[in-house]
Amino acid sequence: MKVLKFGGTSVGSVENLNKVKEILISDTEDKIVVCSAMSGVTDHLVKLVENIKFKDIEAITRNLHKLESKHSDVIDDLIKEQEIRNELKNGLSTLITEMFEISSQTYSEVVNSKIITYGETILTYIFSGFLKSIGVSNIVLHAKEFMFVDSVENPNIKKVSKNLHKVLDNNTQSSLYITQGFVCRNKEGQISHLKRGGSDYTSTIIAAAIQASEVQIWTDIDGLHNNDPRYVDDTQPISHLTYNEAAELAYFGAKILHPQTISPVVGMDIPVLLKNTFDPEASGTIISNKTYKKGLKAISAKDGITAIKIKSNRMLMAHGYLRRIFEVFDSFHTSIDMITTSEIAISLTIDNTSNLDKIVNEIENYAEVTVEQDHSIICIVGESVINDKNSYKLFEILNYIPVRMVSYGGSNNNISILVDTKDKIPTLRFLNEKLFQVPHEVVV
Ligand code: ASP
Ligand code: MG
């Protein structure tokens, strides 16, 4: 069994839904298809949650009507037979009524999760109906019935596996299953979600749970590129990546993958293919446990980074100092990304600033603290990249751009630098030219 995931753009219009249909019918193997909401829908639902917070009934009604008419138009354009159209529209109305009921409740985390995951529920419902209307038999599996992840960071694959197998055993009339990405249940069994962009993660959790033969993640670009195509011209898709490389790139900003996507399949020998819905023949990127080529592979950037410098003369020769600092971050559930130290100072970065004031207050009791916001981590990734003879070229950046921090050797597969976000694009372009444009032989 394969797992195929289609993102918001792939399911974002009638034309594209037809492309997805073509992809599905061109491959007869058994599959579980994971769908995102149509593009823009989850953003719309996030706004609806704001209306719920403020109990703004008028805005709630307006926004739910917009949601209904958007999907109703899709049904009209997608389906020929009047009867099936009406049937699907009735079902859509029922879902919208459920949403009205939830929207009248007092705001809570669960209300938020229930609402923002409806985009997936609506889309899978319509898409399944469409496929049936053209004779493609399929079954919708409700992710709420098996995606018991316990914690987003550490999903309980065994539990998902047990529940999913049960659901599959009860639904044997077809071997094309359609399910919702993003939605899950937490440890308490309440509706929750896998964070924005989490449908990718749904697909690899499912793949791990059923020991799938492969995962295909279908998006609107032909694989993971060696630099950010939004800012840099002439980027190239990368044909092969290892799990480690892909995980580092996803974590450090490659928008194409949710940061945790790779973790469920690591060690399971389940390749993850990144494919382009608009160019299905393009080979895309294969992420697996095989290393095809060592050395530099790609550059990515992660924004929204805060640099914190902690300076104290008392640090001189004092042991236990770092532990005290780390404990402060730990007590406020804030993880540290980059870190560099000198004898009297330590610089580190965080991306979650929700407890920043408290952290700074605490550390100011015994050290001088400077906070600098709006930084970006630029990450250079590849198996053994630190041994790539050409990686020195990256340091030529020092001639042109003020670099705030460097992390080299923390892992063999990653070199990171921290720059002011206003210098991000010139840095990406410079590195692209130095590291990828000038032909060089990779010597590791
Ligand atoms: N629909 C959700 C989002 O927009 C999940 C996803 O697309 O992966 O974040
Ligand atoms: Mg995505």
Short mmCIF file of C-alpha atoms and ligand atoms in Angstrom, two decimals:
data_model
loop_
_atom_site.label_atom_id
_atom_site.label_comp_id
_atom_site.label_asym_id
_atom_site.label_seq_id
_atom_site.Cartn_x
_atom_site.Cartn_y
_atom_site.Cartn_z
CA MET A 1 0.00 0.00 0.00
CA LYS A 2 1.20 3.49 -0.90
CA VAL A 3 0.34 6.78 0.76
CA LEU A 4 -0.21 9.80 -1.49
CA LYS A 5 -0.63 13.29 -0.09
CA PHE A 6 -2.02 16.23 -2.04
CA GLY A 7 -1.46 19.77 -0.79
CA GLY A 8 -3.71 22.83 -0.79
CA THR A 9 -2.82 23.98 -4.31
CA SER A 10 -3.19 20.48 -5.76
CA VAL A 11 -6.76 20.33 -4.47
CA GLY A 12 -7.29 24.09 -4.76
CA SER A 13 -9.40 24.30 -7.93
CA VAL A 14 -11.63 22.18 -10.13
CA GLU A 15 -8.93 22.03 -12.78
CA ASN A 16 -6.39 20.81 -10.26
CA LEU A 17 -8.74 18.29 -8.68
CA ASN A 18 -9.08 16.80 -12.15
CA LYS A 19 -5.30 16.53 -12.35
CA VAL A 20 -5.26 14.73 -9.00
CA LYS A 21 -7.91 12.34 -10.31
CA GLU A 22 -5.70 11.57 -13.35
CA ILE A 23 -2.75 10.82 -11.08
CA LEU A 24 -4.86 8.51 -8.92
CA ILE A 25 -6.34 6.52 -11.79
CA SER A 26 -3.01 6.16 -13.57
CA ASP A 27 -1.71 3.97 -10.73
CA THR A 28 -3.68 0.89 -9.77
CA GLU A 29 -1.87 0.04 -6.56
CA ASP A 30 -3.80 0.18 -3.26
CA LYS A 31 -3.49 3.58 -1.71
CA ILE A 32 -4.41 5.89 1.09
CA VAL A 33 -4.78 9.44 -0.21
CA VAL A 34 -4.27 12.22 2.30
CA CYS A 35 -5.79 15.58 1.34
CA SER A 36 -5.24 19.10 2.62
CA ALA A 37 -7.97 21.71 2.58
CA MET A 38 -8.33 23.77 -0.62
CA SER A 39 -5.73 26.54 -0.64
CA GLY A 40 -6.84 29.57 1.36
CA VAL A 41 -9.50 27.65 3.29
CA THR A 42 -7.53 27.02 6.48
CA ASP A 43 -6.52 30.72 6.57
CA HIS A 44 -10.22 31.55 6.25
CA LEU A 45 -11.04 29.19 9.14
CA VAL A 46 -8.34 30.76 11.30
CA LYS A 47 -10.16 34.08 10.80
CA LEU A 48 -13.44 32.41 11.68
CA VAL A 49 -11.91 31.34 14.98
CA GLU A 50 -11.16 35.02 15.68
CA ASN A 51 -14.87 35.74 15.13
CA ILE A 52 -15.70 32.95 17.59
CA LYS A 53 -13.35 34.45 20.18
CA PHE A 54 -15.19 37.76 19.93
CA LYS A 55 -18.61 36.10 19.66
CA ASP A 56 -19.17 38.11 16.47
CA ILE A 57 -22.24 36.24 15.19
CA GLU A 58 -22.60 38.40 12.11
CA ALA A 59 -19.03 37.74 10.98
CA ILE A 60 -19.36 34.04 11.81
CA THR A 61 -22.47 33.80 9.64
CA ARG A 62 -20.88 35.75 6.81
CA ASN A 63 -17.71 33.66 6.86
CA LEU A 64 -19.56 30.36 6.99
CA HIS A 65 -21.69 31.40 4.03
CA LYS A 66 -18.55 32.30 2.11
CA LEU A 67 -17.09 28.89 2.92
CA GLU A 68 -20.26 27.14 1.81
CA SER A 69 -20.57 29.06 -1.45
CA LYS A 70 -16.91 28.49 -2.34
CA HIS A 71 -17.34 24.72 -2.00
CA SER A 72 -20.77 24.75 -3.54
CA ASP A 73 -19.28 26.37 -6.67
CA VAL A 74 -16.67 23.61 -6.76
CA ILE A 75 -19.42 20.98 -6.65
CA ASP A 76 -21.22 22.75 -9.52
CA ASP A 77 -18.12 22.86 -11.70
CA LEU A 78 -16.87 19.41 -10.82
CA ILE A 79 -19.96 17.26 -11.16
CA LYS A 80 -22.18 16.83 -14.21
CA GLU A 81 -25.24 15.03 -12.83
CA GLN A 82 -27.74 17.31 -11.17
CA GLU A 83 -28.85 14.61 -8.75
CA ILE A 84 -25.35 13.91 -7.41
CA ARG A 85 -24.69 17.65 -7.23
CA ASN A 86 -27.76 18.16 -5.05
CA GLU A 87 -26.86 15.23 -2.85
CA LEU A 88 -23.37 16.59 -2.27
CA LYS A 89 -24.67 20.08 -1.60
CA ASN A 90 -27.01 18.69 1.04
CA GLY A 91 -24.09 16.98 2.71
CA LEU A 92 -22.10 20.23 2.51
CA SER A 93 -24.97 22.07 4.24
CA THR A 94 -24.95 19.51 7.03
CA LEU A 95 -21.23 20.11 7.59
CA ILE A 96 -21.77 23.89 7.60
CA THR A 97 -24.59 23.48 10.15
CA GLU A 98 -22.24 21.49 12.39
CA MET A 99 -19.74 24.33 12.09
CA PHE A 100 -22.43 26.86 13.09
CA GLU A 101 -23.11 24.84 16.22
CA ILE A 102 -19.43 24.66 17.16
CA SER A 103 -19.00 28.36 16.39
CA SER A 104 -21.62 29.29 18.95
CA GLN A 105 -19.62 27.61 21.72
CA THR A 106 -17.20 29.50 23.94
CA TYR A 107 -13.71 29.61 22.48
CA SER A 108 -11.30 26.88 23.61
CA GLU A 109 -8.33 25.04 22.10
CA VAL A 110 -10.66 22.20 21.11
CA VAL A 111 -13.13 24.57 19.42
CA ASN A 112 -10.18 26.06 17.54
CA SER A 113 -8.96 22.63 16.39
CA LYS A 114 -12.42 21.49 15.41
CA ILE A 115 -13.02 24.56 13.26
CA ILE A 116 -9.64 24.88 11.55
CA THR A 117 -9.66 21.23 10.47
CA TYR A 118 -13.04 21.41 8.71
CA GLY A 119 -11.41 22.41 5.42
CA GLU A 120 -9.98 18.91 5.12
CA THR A 121 -13.31 17.29 6.06
CA ILE A 122 -15.21 19.26 3.43
CA LEU A 123 -12.66 18.71 0.69
CA THR A 124 -12.36 14.94 1.19
CA TYR A 125 -16.14 14.66 1.25
CA ILE A 126 -16.50 16.49 -2.08
CA PHE A 127 -13.54 14.82 -3.74
CA SER A 128 -14.71 11.35 -2.78
CA GLY A 129 -18.19 12.15 -4.14
CA PHE A 130 -16.67 13.42 -7.37
CA LEU A 131 -14.59 10.26 -7.86
CA LYS A 132 -17.62 8.06 -7.22
CA SER A 133 -19.63 10.09 -9.73
CA ILE A 134 -17.16 9.14 -12.45
CA GLY A 135 -17.04 5.49 -11.42
CA VAL A 136 -13.86 5.52 -9.33
CA SER A 137 -14.78 3.58 -6.22
CA ASN A 138 -13.25 4.89 -3.00
CA ILE A 139 -13.87 5.04 0.73
CA VAL A 140 -13.42 8.03 3.02
CA LEU A 141 -11.58 7.13 6.20
CA HIS A 142 -12.17 9.62 8.99
CA ALA A 143 -8.82 10.62 10.42
CA LYS A 144 -10.55 11.38 13.73
CA GLU A 145 -11.12 7.64 14.07
CA PHE A 146 -7.49 6.58 13.91
CA MET A 147 -5.06 9.53 14.19
CA PHE A 148 -4.58 9.24 17.94
CA VAL A 149 -1.13 10.82 18.07
CA ASP A 150 -0.86 11.51 21.85
CA SER A 151 1.69 14.26 21.24
CA VAL A 152 2.48 16.10 18.03
CA GLU A 153 6.22 15.95 18.70
CA ASN A 154 6.13 12.26 19.43
CA PRO A 155 3.22 10.50 17.76
CA ASN A 156 2.29 7.10 19.07
CA ILE A 157 2.66 5.17 15.82
CA LYS A 158 1.62 1.86 17.45
CA LYS A 159 -1.67 3.37 18.57
CA VAL A 160 -2.32 4.89 15.13
CA SER A 161 -1.43 1.56 13.55
CA LYS A 162 -3.83 -0.43 15.73
CA ASN A 163 -6.72 1.95 15.09
CA LEU A 164 -6.01 2.38 11.40
CA HIS A 165 -5.84 -1.38 10.81
CA LYS A 166 -9.18 -1.74 12.56
CA VAL A 167 -10.71 0.92 10.31
CA LEU A 168 -9.17 -0.64 7.19
CA ASP A 169 -10.43 -4.11 8.14
CA ASN A 170 -13.95 -2.71 8.39
CA ASN A 171 -13.71 -1.09 4.96
CA THR A 172 -12.64 -3.62 2.38
CA GLN A 173 -15.05 -2.74 -0.45
CA SER A 174 -12.43 -0.58 -2.19
CA SER A 175 -8.67 -0.23 -2.11
CA LEU A 176 -8.63 3.52 -2.71
CA TYR A 177 -8.97 5.30 0.61
CA ILE A 178 -9.28 9.03 1.04
CA THR A 179 -8.57 10.71 4.34
CA GLN A 180 -7.99 14.12 5.89
CA GLY A 181 -4.55 15.51 6.65
CA PHE A 182 -3.85 17.86 9.55
CA VAL A 183 -6.53 16.65 12.00
CA CYS A 184 -5.72 14.31 14.87
CA ARG A 185 -6.73 13.47 18.42
CA ASN A 186 -4.57 14.25 21.42
CA LYS A 187 -3.83 12.12 24.46
CA GLU A 188 -7.17 13.01 26.01
CA GLY A 189 -8.93 11.94 22.79
CA GLN A 190 -9.89 15.53 21.96
CA ILE A 191 -9.77 16.86 18.41
CA SER A 192 -6.43 18.50 17.77
CA HIS A 193 -4.20 19.27 14.78
CA LEU A 194 -0.66 18.70 13.57
CA LYS A 195 0.14 22.42 13.16
CA ARG A 196 -0.07 24.41 9.94
CA GLY A 197 1.12 22.46 6.94
CA GLY A 198 0.69 19.26 8.96
CA SER A 199 -0.88 17.13 6.24
CA ASP A 200 2.60 16.12 5.11
CA TYR A 201 3.17 14.78 8.59
CA THR A 202 -0.19 12.95 8.51
CA SER A 203 1.00 11.09 5.43
CA THR A 204 4.25 9.85 6.96
CA ILE A 205 2.56 8.91 10.26
CA ILE A 206 0.09 6.82 8.25
CA ALA A 207 2.90 5.34 6.15
CA ALA A 208 4.79 4.31 9.28
CA ALA A 209 1.61 2.91 10.81
CA ILE A 210 0.85 0.61 7.87
CA GLN A 211 4.48 0.07 6.80
CA ALA A 212 3.64 1.53 3.39
CA SER A 213 5.83 0.79 0.40
CA GLU A 214 6.30 4.52 -0.22
CA VAL A 215 4.93 7.97 0.45
CA GLN A 216 4.31 10.46 -2.35
CA ILE A 217 3.89 14.09 -1.38
CA TRP A 218 2.35 15.97 -4.31
CA THR A 219 2.80 19.76 -4.34
CA ASP A 220 3.13 22.54 -6.89
CA ILE A 221 6.89 22.34 -7.41
CA ASP A 222 9.06 19.60 -8.85
CA GLY A 223 10.77 18.50 -5.67
CA LEU A 224 12.99 20.13 -3.12
CA HIS A 225 15.28 22.72 -4.68
CA ASN A 226 18.88 23.46 -3.81
CA ASN A 227 17.97 27.01 -2.78
CA ASP A 228 14.79 29.00 -2.20
CA PRO A 229 13.16 29.53 -5.63
CA ARG A 230 11.17 32.49 -4.29
CA TYR A 231 14.34 34.53 -3.90
CA VAL A 232 16.96 32.93 -6.08
CA ASP A 233 16.92 32.33 -9.84
CA ASP A 234 18.13 29.12 -11.45
CA THR A 235 17.61 26.86 -8.48
CA GLN A 236 17.64 23.15 -9.27
CA PRO A 237 15.54 20.29 -7.94
CA ILE A 238 17.57 17.77 -5.96
CA SER A 239 17.06 14.20 -7.14
CA HIS A 240 18.05 12.35 -3.95
CA LEU A 241 18.23 13.32 -0.32
CA THR A 242 18.79 11.28 2.79
CA TYR A 243 16.29 11.41 5.65
CA ASN A 244 18.82 13.46 7.65
CA GLU A 245 19.29 16.02 4.91
CA ALA A 246 15.57 16.39 4.30
CA ALA A 247 14.83 16.70 8.02
CA GLU A 248 17.44 19.47 8.41
CA LEU A 249 16.12 21.32 5.37
CA ALA A 250 12.50 21.03 6.47
CA TYR A 251 13.34 22.19 9.97
CA PHE A 252 15.45 25.07 8.72
CA GLY A 253 12.88 26.63 6.49
CA ALA A 254 12.34 24.62 3.30
CA LYS A 255 8.67 25.49 2.85
CA ILE A 256 7.88 22.43 0.80
CA LEU A 257 7.89 20.09 3.83
CA HIS A 258 6.40 20.35 7.29
CA PRO A 259 9.42 20.20 9.67
CA GLN A 260 8.47 16.90 11.29
CA THR A 261 7.46 15.08 8.12
CA ILE A 262 10.45 12.81 7.91
CA SER A 263 10.69 11.65 11.52
CA PRO A 264 8.01 8.89 11.47
CA VAL A 265 9.66 7.00 8.59
CA VAL A 266 13.29 7.29 9.65
CA GLY A 267 14.69 3.81 10.21
CA MET A 268 11.75 2.21 8.39
CA ASP A 269 13.05 2.18 4.84
CA ILE A 270 9.96 3.91 3.43
CA PRO A 271 11.03 6.30 0.66
CA VAL A 272 9.31 9.69 0.53
CA LEU A 273 8.89 11.08 -3.01
CA LEU A 274 8.22 14.77 -3.56
CA LYS A 275 6.25 15.15 -6.77
CA ASN A 276 4.70 17.93 -8.82
CA THR A 277 0.96 17.67 -9.51
CA PHE A 278 1.41 19.99 -12.51
CA ASP A 279 4.24 17.97 -14.01
CA PRO A 280 3.72 14.37 -12.90
CA GLU A 281 6.44 13.09 -15.26
CA ALA A 282 9.17 15.17 -13.58
CA SER A 283 11.22 12.90 -11.35
CA GLY A 284 10.99 15.12 -8.26
CA THR A 285 12.99 14.36 -5.13
CA ILE A 286 13.42 10.94 -3.51
CA ILE A 287 14.11 11.02 0.21
CA SER A 288 15.37 7.73 1.58
CA ASN A 289 17.98 6.18 3.82
CA LYS A 290 20.43 5.85 0.92
CA THR A 291 23.27 8.29 0.35
CA TYR A 292 23.80 8.77 -3.40
CA LYS A 293 26.19 11.66 -3.15
CA LYS A 294 27.96 13.26 -0.24
CA GLY A 295 28.75 16.91 0.21
CA LEU A 296 26.82 20.11 -0.26
CA LYS A 297 23.21 19.67 -1.41
CA ALA A 298 21.05 22.63 -0.54
CA ILE A 299 20.61 25.93 1.24
CA SER A 300 17.54 27.03 3.14
CA ALA A 301 16.57 29.92 5.36
CA LYS A 302 14.42 30.15 8.45
CA ASP A 303 13.03 33.55 9.47
CA GLY A 304 11.66 34.84 12.73
CA ILE A 305 14.80 34.07 14.70
CA THR A 306 15.73 35.95 17.86
CA ALA A 307 19.37 36.11 18.91
CA ILE A 308 20.15 36.39 22.61
CA LYS A 309 23.59 37.31 23.91
CA ILE A 310 24.31 36.53 27.54
CA LYS A 311 27.46 38.05 28.97
CA SER A 312 28.96 37.81 32.41
CA ASN A 313 32.46 38.07 33.82
CA ARG A 314 31.41 35.55 36.39
CA MET A 315 31.26 32.99 33.60
CA LEU A 316 35.06 33.06 33.45
CA MET A 317 36.25 29.60 34.45
CA ALA A 318 32.93 28.91 36.23
CA HIS A 319 31.47 25.48 35.78
CA GLY A 320 27.72 24.92 35.89
CA TYR A 321 27.09 28.26 34.22
CA LEU A 322 25.73 26.86 30.95
CA ARG A 323 23.54 24.44 32.85
CA ARG A 324 21.92 27.31 34.73
CA ILE A 325 21.21 29.15 31.51
CA PHE A 326 19.80 26.09 29.75
CA GLU A 327 17.59 25.39 32.75
CA VAL A 328 15.96 28.79 32.36
CA PHE A 329 15.08 28.07 28.71
CA ASP A 330 13.93 24.60 29.64
CA SER A 331 11.66 25.84 32.41
CA PHE A 332 9.90 28.06 29.89
CA HIS A 333 9.61 25.25 27.29
CA THR A 334 11.70 27.20 24.81
CA SER A 335 14.06 25.27 22.63
CA ILE A 336 17.37 26.64 21.46
CA ASP A 337 18.40 26.32 17.80
CA MET A 338 21.91 27.69 17.39
CA ILE A 339 24.50 28.28 20.05
CA THR A 340 28.05 29.65 20.21
CA THR A 341 30.11 30.36 23.26
CA SER A 342 33.20 32.29 24.26
CA GLU A 343 34.80 32.45 27.65
CA ILE A 344 32.59 35.23 28.97
CA ALA A 345 29.61 35.22 26.64
CA ILE A 346 27.16 32.89 25.05
CA SER A 347 24.98 33.64 22.04
CA LEU A 348 22.01 31.54 21.19
CA THR A 349 18.89 31.67 19.08
CA ILE A 350 15.25 30.82 19.64
CA ASP A 351 12.23 30.98 17.35
CA ASN A 352 9.49 30.80 19.98
CA THR A 353 9.46 34.15 21.77
CA SER A 354 6.26 33.66 23.78
CA ASN A 355 8.22 33.55 27.06
CA LEU A 356 11.09 35.78 26.02
CA ASP A 357 10.44 38.50 28.61
CA LYS A 358 10.35 36.01 31.46
CA ILE A 359 13.51 34.29 30.24
CA VAL A 360 15.37 37.60 29.97
CA ASN A 361 14.16 38.72 33.42
CA GLU A 362 15.40 35.53 34.99
CA ILE A 363 18.83 35.58 33.35
CA GLU A 364 19.32 39.29 34.05
CA ASN A 365 19.64 38.32 37.69
CA TYR A 366 23.17 37.18 36.99
CA ALA A 367 24.20 38.32 33.50
CA GLU A 368 23.89 41.08 30.96
CA VAL A 369 21.38 40.12 28.25
CA THR A 370 21.03 41.60 24.76
CA VAL A 371 18.16 40.59 22.50
CA GLU A 372 18.15 41.07 18.72
CA GLN A 373 15.03 40.20 16.78
CA ASP A 374 14.31 39.66 13.05
CA HIS A 375 17.18 37.39 12.20
CA SER A 376 17.34 34.46 9.79
CA ILE A 377 19.25 31.21 10.02
CA ILE A 378 20.78 30.26 6.70
CA CYS A 379 21.47 26.59 6.66
CA ILE A 380 23.83 24.75 4.31
CA VAL A 381 22.97 21.07 4.22
CA GLY A 382 24.43 17.85 2.83
CA GLU A 383 25.74 14.56 4.19
CA SER A 384 29.31 15.32 5.38
CA VAL A 385 29.02 18.88 4.17
CA ILE A 386 31.62 19.98 6.68
CA ASN A 387 34.12 17.81 4.83
CA ASP A 388 33.16 19.16 1.43
CA LYS A 389 36.29 20.83 0.18
CA ASN A 390 34.27 23.66 -1.33
CA SER A 391 32.37 24.60 1.75
CA TYR A 392 35.06 27.15 2.69
CA LYS A 393 33.61 29.35 -0.03
CA LEU A 394 30.65 30.03 2.15
CA PHE A 395 32.86 32.03 4.49
CA GLU A 396 33.58 34.53 1.72
CA ILE A 397 30.19 35.88 2.73
CA LEU A 398 32.04 37.62 5.56
CA ASN A 399 33.42 40.06 3.00
CA TYR A 400 29.95 41.29 2.14
CA ILE A 401 27.44 40.67 4.86
CA PRO A 402 27.60 41.04 8.64
CA VAL A 403 27.25 37.54 10.00
CA ARG A 404 25.95 37.40 13.57
CA MET A 405 26.72 33.76 14.40
CA VAL A 406 28.22 30.67 12.79
CA SER A 407 27.58 27.07 13.73
CA TYR A 408 30.05 24.63 12.24
CA GLY A 409 30.58 21.05 13.27
CA GLY A 410 27.50 20.66 15.47
CA SER A 411 26.52 18.06 12.92
CA ASN A 412 28.49 16.79 9.93
CA ASN A 413 25.52 17.54 7.73
CA ASN A 414 24.80 21.17 8.49
CA ILE A 415 26.60 24.50 8.60
CA SER A 416 24.45 27.40 9.76
CA ILE A 417 24.97 31.13 9.81
CA LEU A 418 22.80 33.78 11.39
CA VAL A 419 22.18 37.05 9.58
CA ASP A 420 19.82 39.98 9.92
CA THR A 421 16.67 39.11 7.96
CA LYS A 422 17.18 42.18 5.77
CA ASP A 423 20.36 40.47 4.51
CA LYS A 424 18.70 37.10 3.90
CA ILE A 425 18.04 37.43 0.17
CA PRO A 426 21.50 38.78 -0.72
CA THR A 427 23.00 36.00 1.40
CA LEU A 428 21.00 33.28 -0.37
CA ARG A 429 21.93 34.73 -3.76
CA PHE A 430 25.57 35.07 -2.89
CA LEU A 431 25.77 31.51 -1.58
CA ASN A 432 23.93 30.21 -4.61
CA GLU A 433 26.46 31.76 -6.89
CA LYS A 434 29.49 30.70 -4.86
CA LEU A 435 28.39 27.18 -4.05
CA PHE A 436 26.23 26.08 -6.97
CA GLN A 437 26.85 28.27 -10.02
CA VAL A 438 30.59 27.85 -10.26
CA PRO A 439 31.07 24.26 -11.36
CA HIS A 440 33.06 22.37 -8.80
CA GLU A 441 33.91 18.83 -8.12
CA VAL A 442 32.67 17.56 -4.79
CA VAL A 443 35.57 16.13 -2.86
CA VAL A 444 34.74 14.61 0.45
N1 ASP B 1 -4.75 22.79 5.70
C1 ASP B 1 -3.71 22.86 6.68
C2 ASP B 1 -2.92 24.16 6.50
O1 ASP B 1 -3.24 24.93 5.63
C3 ASP B 1 -2.81 21.68 6.66
C4 ASP B 1 -2.04 21.47 5.39
O2 ASP B 1 -2.34 22.06 4.35
O3 ASP B 1 -1.09 20.68 5.41
O4 ASP B 1 -2.04 24.41 7.24
MG MG B 2 2.48 21.93 2.62
#
